[in-house]
Coordinates of C-alpha atoms and ligand atoms in Angstrom, one line a residue:
M1 CA 221.2 56.9 104.5
P2 CA 222.7 55.1 101.5
D3 CA 220.9 52.0 100.2
V4 CA 223.2 49.2 101.1
S5 CA 220.8 46.4 100.5
A6 CA 221.9 45.4 97.0
P7 CA 225.4 44.0 96.6
L8 CA 227.6 46.2 94.3
V9 CA 229.4 43.2 92.8
P10 CA 229.1 39.5 93.4
R11 CA 229.6 38.7 97.1
P12 CA 232.6 36.6 98.3
S13 CA 231.6 33.1 99.1
V14 CA 233.9 31.4 101.5
G15 CA 232.6 28.1 102.7
V16 CA 233.9 28.3 106.3
Q17 CA 231.4 27.6 109.0
G18 CA 230.9 27.6 112.7
R19 CA 233.0 27.8 115.9
P20 CA 234.8 26.9 118.0
G21 CA 237.8 26.0 115.7
G22 CA 235.9 27.3 112.7
F23 CA 235.3 30.8 111.6
T24 CA 232.7 33.1 110.2
A25 CA 232.9 36.9 110.3
E26 CA 229.3 37.2 111.5
S27 CA 230.0 35.0 114.5
V28 CA 233.3 36.7 115.5
R29 CA 231.5 40.1 115.3
Q30 CA 229.4 39.0 118.2
D31 CA 232.6 39.0 120.3
F32 CA 233.3 42.8 119.7
P33 CA 231.0 45.1 121.6
V34 CA 232.3 48.2 119.9
L35 CA 231.2 47.0 116.5
H36 CA 227.6 47.4 117.7
R37 CA 227.8 51.1 118.4
T38 CA 226.7 53.9 116.1
V39 CA 228.8 56.8 114.9
N40 CA 227.2 60.0 113.7
G41 CA 223.9 58.2 113.6
H42 CA 225.1 55.2 111.6
P43 CA 226.2 51.7 112.6
L44 CA 230.0 51.8 112.9
V45 CA 232.1 50.4 110.0
W46 CA 235.6 50.0 111.4
L47 CA 238.1 50.1 108.5
D48 CA 241.0 51.4 110.5
N49 CA 242.4 48.1 111.5
A50 CA 246.0 48.8 110.3
A51 CA 246.0 51.6 112.9
T52 CA 244.5 49.5 115.6
T53 CA 242.2 46.5 115.9
Q54 CA 239.1 46.4 118.1
K55 CA 239.1 44.2 121.2
P56 CA 236.9 41.1 121.7
R57 CA 235.0 40.7 125.0
Q58 CA 237.3 37.8 125.9
V59 CA 240.1 40.4 126.1
I60 CA 238.0 43.0 127.9
E61 CA 236.8 40.4 130.4
A62 CA 240.3 39.2 131.0
L63 CA 241.4 42.7 132.0
T64 CA 238.3 43.2 134.2
A65 CA 238.9 39.8 135.9
Y66 CA 242.6 40.5 136.4
Y67 CA 241.9 43.9 138.1
S68 CA 238.9 42.5 140.0
T69 CA 240.6 39.4 141.4
A70 CA 244.3 39.2 140.9
N71 CA 246.0 42.6 140.6
S72 CA 249.5 42.3 142.0
N73 CA 253.1 43.1 141.1
I74 CA 255.0 40.2 139.8
H75 CA 258.2 38.2 140.2
R76 CA 259.1 39.3 143.7
G77 CA 255.9 38.8 145.6
A78 CA 255.8 36.4 148.5
H79 CA 252.0 36.0 148.5
T80 CA 249.3 34.2 146.6
M81 CA 248.1 37.0 144.4
A82 CA 251.7 37.8 143.4
R83 CA 252.2 34.2 142.4
E84 CA 248.9 34.2 140.5
A85 CA 249.8 37.4 138.6
T86 CA 253.3 36.1 137.9
E87 CA 251.9 32.8 136.5
A88 CA 249.5 34.7 134.3
Y89 CA 252.3 37.0 133.0
E90 CA 254.6 34.1 132.3
A91 CA 251.7 32.2 130.7
G92 CA 251.4 35.2 128.4
R93 CA 255.1 34.9 127.4
A94 CA 254.6 31.2 126.7
A95 CA 251.5 31.9 124.6
V96 CA 253.3 34.5 122.5
A97 CA 256.3 32.1 122.0
D98 CA 253.9 29.4 120.8
F99 CA 252.0 31.9 118.7
L100 CA 255.2 32.8 116.9
G101 CA 256.6 29.3 116.7
A102 CA 259.5 30.3 119.0
P103 CA 261.4 27.4 120.7
S104 CA 261.1 28.9 124.2
P105 CA 259.3 31.5 126.2
D106 CA 262.7 32.8 127.1
D107 CA 263.1 34.0 123.5
V108 CA 260.3 36.6 124.1
V109 CA 260.8 40.0 125.6
F110 CA 257.8 42.1 126.4
V111 CA 257.9 45.7 125.1
R112 CA 255.4 48.5 124.5
G113 CA 255.0 47.6 120.9
T114 CA 256.8 47.2 117.6
T115 CA 258.3 50.7 117.9
E116 CA 259.9 49.9 121.2
A117 CA 261.1 46.5 120.0
V118 CA 262.9 48.0 117.0
N119 CA 264.5 50.7 119.2
L120 CA 265.6 48.0 121.7
V121 CA 267.3 46.1 119.0
A122 CA 268.9 49.2 117.5
Q123 CA 270.2 50.5 120.9
T124 CA 271.5 47.1 122.2
W125 CA 272.4 44.8 119.4
G126 CA 272.9 47.7 117.0
R127 CA 275.2 49.7 119.3
A128 CA 277.3 46.6 119.8
H129 CA 277.5 45.3 116.3
L130 CA 277.3 48.3 113.9
G131 CA 280.3 50.3 113.0
P132 CA 281.7 52.6 110.3
G133 CA 281.1 51.3 106.8
D134 CA 278.4 48.8 107.9
D135 CA 275.2 48.7 105.9
I136 CA 271.6 48.4 107.2
L137 CA 269.3 47.6 104.4
V138 CA 265.8 49.1 104.8
P139 CA 263.1 48.6 102.1
V140 CA 261.4 51.8 101.0
L141 CA 258.0 50.4 102.2
E142 CA 259.0 50.3 105.9
H143 CA 257.0 52.1 108.6
H144 CA 258.9 55.1 110.1
S145 CA 259.4 53.0 113.2
N146 CA 261.6 50.6 111.2
I147 CA 263.5 53.5 109.5
V148 CA 264.2 56.2 112.1
P149 CA 265.7 54.0 114.9
W150 CA 268.2 52.8 112.2
Q151 CA 269.0 56.3 111.2
L152 CA 269.6 57.3 114.8
I153 CA 271.9 54.4 115.6
A154 CA 273.6 54.7 112.2
K155 CA 274.5 58.3 112.9
E156 CA 276.1 57.3 116.2
T157 CA 277.9 54.3 114.9
R158 CA 278.7 55.8 111.5
A159 CA 276.9 52.9 109.7
R160 CA 274.8 53.6 106.6
V161 CA 271.1 53.1 106.1
V162 CA 270.6 51.9 102.6
P163 CA 267.1 52.0 101.1
V164 CA 266.0 49.0 99.1
P165 CA 263.8 50.2 96.2
L166 CA 260.3 49.1 95.3
T167 CA 258.8 48.0 92.0
R168 CA 255.9 49.9 90.6
N169 CA 253.3 47.5 92.1
G170 CA 254.8 48.0 95.6
E171 CA 256.9 44.9 96.0
I172 CA 260.5 45.0 97.3
D173 CA 262.7 44.9 94.2
Q174 CA 264.4 41.6 94.6
D175 CA 267.1 42.2 92.0
A176 CA 268.1 45.4 93.7
Y177 CA 268.0 43.7 97.1
A178 CA 270.4 41.0 95.8
D179 CA 272.7 43.7 94.4
L180 CA 272.7 45.7 97.6
L181 CA 273.7 42.8 99.8
S182 CA 277.4 42.6 100.4
A183 CA 280.0 41.7 103.0
R184 CA 279.2 45.2 104.5
T185 CA 275.6 44.3 105.2
R186 CA 275.2 43.8 108.9
L187 CA 271.4 44.0 109.2
V188 CA 268.4 43.7 106.9
V189 CA 265.0 44.8 108.2
I190 CA 261.7 43.8 106.5
S191 CA 258.1 44.4 107.2
H192 CA 256.2 41.1 107.1
A193 CA 253.3 43.1 105.7
S194 CA 253.3 46.8 104.7
N195 CA 250.8 49.0 106.5
V196 CA 250.3 51.2 103.4
L197 CA 250.7 48.9 100.4
G198 CA 249.7 45.6 102.0
T199 CA 252.7 43.9 100.4
V200 CA 253.8 40.7 102.0
P201 CA 257.4 40.3 100.9
P202 CA 259.1 37.0 100.5
V203 CA 260.6 37.3 103.9
K204 CA 261.9 33.7 104.2
E205 CA 263.8 33.9 100.9
M206 CA 265.1 37.4 101.7
T207 CA 266.3 36.2 105.1
A208 CA 268.1 33.2 103.7
L209 CA 269.9 35.4 101.2
A210 CA 270.9 37.9 104.0
H211 CA 272.2 35.1 106.1
R212 CA 274.5 34.0 103.3
Y213 CA 276.3 37.4 103.8
G214 CA 276.3 36.9 107.6
A215 CA 273.8 39.7 108.1
R216 CA 271.1 39.6 110.8
V217 CA 267.4 40.0 109.8
L218 CA 264.8 41.9 111.8
V219 CA 261.2 41.3 110.7
D220 CA 258.5 43.8 111.6
G221 CA 255.4 41.7 112.2
A222 CA 253.1 44.6 113.3
Q223 CA 250.7 44.2 110.3
A224 CA 251.2 40.5 109.7
V225 CA 250.2 38.7 112.9
A226 CA 246.5 39.4 112.9
H227 CA 246.2 38.1 109.3
F228 CA 248.2 34.9 108.9
P229 CA 250.1 32.4 111.1
V230 CA 253.7 33.2 111.7
D231 CA 256.6 30.7 112.3
V232 CA 259.8 32.6 113.2
L233 CA 261.9 29.4 112.8
D234 CA 260.5 28.7 109.3
L235 CA 261.2 32.4 108.4
G236 CA 264.7 32.2 109.8
A237 CA 264.2 35.6 111.5
D238 CA 266.8 36.7 114.0
F239 CA 264.3 39.3 115.4
Y240 CA 260.5 39.5 115.1
A241 CA 258.5 42.4 116.5
L242 CA 254.8 42.8 117.1
S243 CA 252.3 45.2 118.7
G244 CA 249.5 43.8 120.8
H245 CA 247.0 46.4 119.8
K246 CA 247.1 45.4 116.2
L247 CA 246.3 41.8 117.4
F248 CA 243.1 42.5 119.2
A249 CA 245.0 43.1 122.5
P250 CA 245.4 46.3 124.5
T251 CA 247.7 49.2 123.6
G252 CA 251.0 49.5 125.3
I253 CA 252.0 45.9 125.1
G254 CA 254.0 44.1 122.4
A255 CA 256.7 41.5 122.0
L256 CA 260.1 41.0 120.6
Y257 CA 261.3 37.5 119.6
T258 CA 265.0 37.2 119.4
R259 CA 267.0 34.0 118.5
Q260 CA 268.3 32.8 121.9
E261 CA 272.0 32.9 121.0
I262 CA 271.7 36.5 120.0
L263 CA 269.4 37.6 122.9
A264 CA 271.7 35.9 125.5
G265 CA 274.6 38.1 124.3
M266 CA 272.7 41.4 124.2
A267 CA 273.6 44.0 126.8
P268 CA 270.8 45.4 129.0
W269 CA 268.6 48.1 127.4
Q270 CA 267.3 49.9 130.4
G271 CA 268.4 49.6 134.0
G272 CA 266.2 49.2 137.0
G273 CA 264.3 46.7 139.1
N274 CA 263.4 43.3 137.7
M275 CA 266.4 43.1 135.3
I276 CA 269.1 42.6 137.9
E277 CA 270.5 39.6 139.9
S278 CA 272.2 41.7 142.5
V279 CA 273.1 45.4 143.0
D280 CA 276.1 46.7 144.7
F281 CA 277.9 50.0 144.4
G282 CA 281.0 47.9 143.5
K283 CA 279.4 45.6 141.0
T284 CA 275.9 44.9 139.7
T285 CA 275.0 41.7 138.0
F286 CA 272.1 41.2 135.7
A287 CA 269.2 38.7 135.5
A288 CA 269.1 36.2 132.7
V289 CA 267.3 37.1 129.5
P290 CA 264.4 37.8 128.9
H291 CA 264.1 39.5 132.3
R292 CA 267.4 41.4 131.7
M293 CA 265.5 43.3 129.0
E294 CA 262.5 44.1 131.1
A295 CA 263.5 46.8 133.6
G296 CA 260.8 48.0 136.0
T297 CA 257.2 46.9 136.5
G298 CA 255.9 45.6 133.2
H299 CA 252.5 46.1 131.6
I300 CA 251.1 43.2 133.5
S301 CA 247.4 43.7 132.6
G302 CA 248.6 44.3 129.0
V303 CA 250.2 40.8 129.0
I304 CA 247.0 39.3 130.4
G305 CA 245.1 41.0 127.6
L306 CA 247.6 39.8 125.0
L307 CA 247.3 36.3 126.4
A308 CA 243.5 36.5 126.0
A309 CA 243.8 37.9 122.5
V310 CA 246.2 35.2 121.4
N311 CA 244.0 32.5 122.9
W312 CA 241.0 34.0 121.2
L313 CA 242.6 34.3 117.8
T314 CA 244.2 30.8 117.9
S315 CA 240.8 29.3 118.8
L316 CA 239.8 30.2 115.2
D317 CA 240.6 28.3 112.1
R318 CA 243.4 30.6 110.9
A319 CA 243.6 29.2 107.4
A320 CA 239.9 29.9 107.1
V321 CA 240.4 33.5 108.5
A322 CA 243.2 34.1 105.9
A323 CA 241.0 32.7 103.1
Y324 CA 238.1 34.8 104.1
E325 CA 240.2 38.0 104.3
D326 CA 241.6 37.2 100.8
A327 CA 238.1 36.8 99.4
L328 CA 236.9 40.0 101.1
M329 CA 239.9 41.9 99.6
S330 CA 239.1 40.6 96.1
Y331 CA 235.5 41.7 96.6
A332 CA 236.6 45.1 97.9
L333 CA 238.9 45.6 94.9
Q334 CA 236.1 44.9 92.5
A335 CA 233.7 47.1 94.4
L336 CA 236.2 50.0 94.7
A337 CA 236.8 49.8 90.9
T338 CA 233.2 51.1 90.5
V339 CA 234.0 54.4 92.3
P340 CA 234.8 57.1 89.7
G341 CA 238.3 58.7 90.1
L342 CA 239.5 56.2 92.7
E343 CA 243.0 55.0 92.4
L344 CA 244.6 52.3 94.5
I345 CA 248.3 52.2 95.3
G346 CA 250.0 48.9 95.8
S347 CA 249.1 45.8 93.8
A348 CA 251.6 43.2 94.9
P349 CA 250.2 39.7 94.2
D350 CA 250.9 38.7 97.8
R351 CA 249.3 41.2 100.2
I352 CA 247.0 41.7 103.1
A353 CA 243.7 43.7 102.8
V354 CA 245.1 47.2 103.1
L355 CA 243.5 49.4 100.5
T356 CA 245.2 52.7 100.2
F357 CA 243.8 55.1 97.6
T358 CA 243.3 58.6 96.3
L359 CA 240.1 60.0 95.0
A360 CA 240.2 62.5 92.2
G361 CA 239.0 66.0 93.3
H362 CA 239.2 65.4 97.0
D363 CA 242.1 65.4 99.4
P364 CA 242.4 62.4 101.6
A365 CA 241.4 64.3 104.8
T366 CA 238.1 65.3 103.1
V367 CA 237.5 61.7 102.1
A368 CA 238.0 60.5 105.6
D369 CA 235.8 63.2 107.0
W370 CA 233.0 62.4 104.5
L371 CA 233.2 58.7 105.4
D372 CA 233.2 59.5 109.1
R373 CA 229.9 61.3 108.7
D374 CA 228.5 58.0 107.4
G375 CA 230.0 56.1 110.4
I376 CA 232.9 54.7 108.5
A377 CA 236.3 54.9 110.0
V378 CA 239.3 55.1 107.6
R379 CA 242.7 56.8 108.0
A380 CA 244.1 59.6 105.9
G381 CA 247.6 61.0 105.9
H382 CA 251.1 59.6 105.4
H383 CA 250.5 56.5 107.5
C384 CA 254.0 56.8 109.0
A385 CA 255.3 55.6 105.7
Q386 CA 256.3 58.7 103.8
P387 CA 259.0 57.1 101.6
A388 CA 256.4 54.5 100.5
L389 CA 253.9 57.2 99.5
A390 CA 256.7 59.3 97.9
H391 CA 257.4 56.2 95.7
Y392 CA 254.0 57.0 94.2
G393 CA 254.5 60.7 94.1
L394 CA 252.1 61.2 97.0
E395 CA 252.3 62.9 100.4
S396 CA 249.0 61.7 101.7
A397 CA 246.3 59.0 100.9
A398 CA 243.2 57.5 102.4
R399 CA 243.4 53.9 103.7
A400 CA 240.7 51.3 104.4
S401 CA 242.2 48.3 106.2
L402 CA 240.2 45.2 106.7
A403 CA 240.2 42.6 109.5
L404 CA 238.5 39.3 110.1
Y405 CA 235.4 40.9 111.5
N406 CA 234.7 43.0 108.4
T407 CA 232.1 41.9 105.9
S408 CA 231.0 42.6 102.4
D409 CA 228.3 44.9 103.9
D410 CA 231.1 47.0 105.4
V411 CA 232.7 47.2 101.9
D412 CA 229.4 48.1 100.4
R413 CA 228.9 50.9 102.9
L414 CA 232.4 52.3 102.1
V415 CA 231.8 52.1 98.3
T416 CA 228.4 53.6 98.5
S417 CA 229.6 56.5 100.6
L418 CA 232.6 57.2 98.3
R419 CA 230.2 57.1 95.3
G420 CA 228.0 59.6 97.1
L421 CA 231.0 61.9 97.6
Q422 CA 231.8 61.8 93.9
A423 CA 228.1 62.4 93.0
S424 CA 228.0 65.4 95.4
A425 CA 231.0 67.1 93.7
Ligands
LIG1 N1 255.4 48.7 111.8 C1 254.3 48.7 111.0 C2 254.3 48.0 109.7 C3 253.1 49.4 111.5 O1 252.0 49.4 110.8 C4 253.2 50.0 112.7 C5 252.0 50.8 113.3 N2 251.2 51.5 112.4 C6 254.3 50.0 113.5 C7 255.4 49.3 113.0 C8 254.5 50.7 114.8 O2 253.7 50.0 115.7 P1 253.4 50.6 117.2 O3 253.0 52.0 116.9 O4 252.4 49.8 117.7 O5 254.7 50.6 117.9

């Protein structure tokens, strides 16, 4: 067992105290049962937050309470439990709208996650508005789920997917972006935070510039929402996508915000129950948005869990959370610098605490495996962002991604284990 008692470098000191309303990592850790398990004989260190976040007991209890007391289908039930479940589901929509600063709950469509949100936009808005010679600008740091749906619809509509290059430190090259924008640009897509480089691009400025050309802007918020507050109106986003499971909520639920005047004009995406007003073999009419976009029985318990997660996160002082994560990232950067042969990729000045690295002499899978033996969960591979890794001449890397419940002890455990791997070589 490595000695983790002595700090490797000076610990971050962030003077944020107490709850409710306040924040300390130690106090929020108490909300996460899984953080108290052991893995391979060691207390778990969960550093795979960019893949998925752990769930607080408030979310777990909301799911149990829903299934124990209120399980029902929604929107068409003529009984008490159906009304209760419908109210909870629609409260979830209102909470997500508030969370994103959206003007109305009707601006929010529930989907499976960011991937489905992007595909929905590609297949509905994209199919209607893209045509031969149109450009879709896609920064090189995007997740595959914000590249491939555009390639698919571009092929069908004979539009073009145009990559926007990165600078060496992993920022979106703003000069190149400005040069690529033109009257042909129909859509710009941007991650609000990169899952491999951590980069937080200047989305508001990029959006304003795109709008000058009449282009729409889709923002992928999958990695952003757990780390800092989002205001879709301030960003000017036309579309904003998120995944619940990266926001302390269950898997299989996510949300798409769309500016109301765009959403109201969007054709249905899937057909079925829930999305219609009336069905006749002569003529079928559709429900108003957002229900028009939600065919079939939705992920009701997922929405209840998402509601609990949003309530839980917004009960914290989010400025304090962001300050803490920044301080922890600085600490981690200093501590990782003490590991021989470790090279980080991505050094944008504005970024979230995603630490993607290579370790000389060891492939990333071996690194992840070694850390796992010490109870430390990181990810290794291409992180569904092959173009971003290719920008650094890599096919694979290891990634430690931090969340609000991680501590400098977690970072010390990571660094000590990595030093141990180098010492064993
Ligand atoms: N975008 C980004 C930036 C991501 O990190 C991820 C998940 N790794 C996604 C999109 C896709 O999210 P999901 O798999 O939840 O649909």
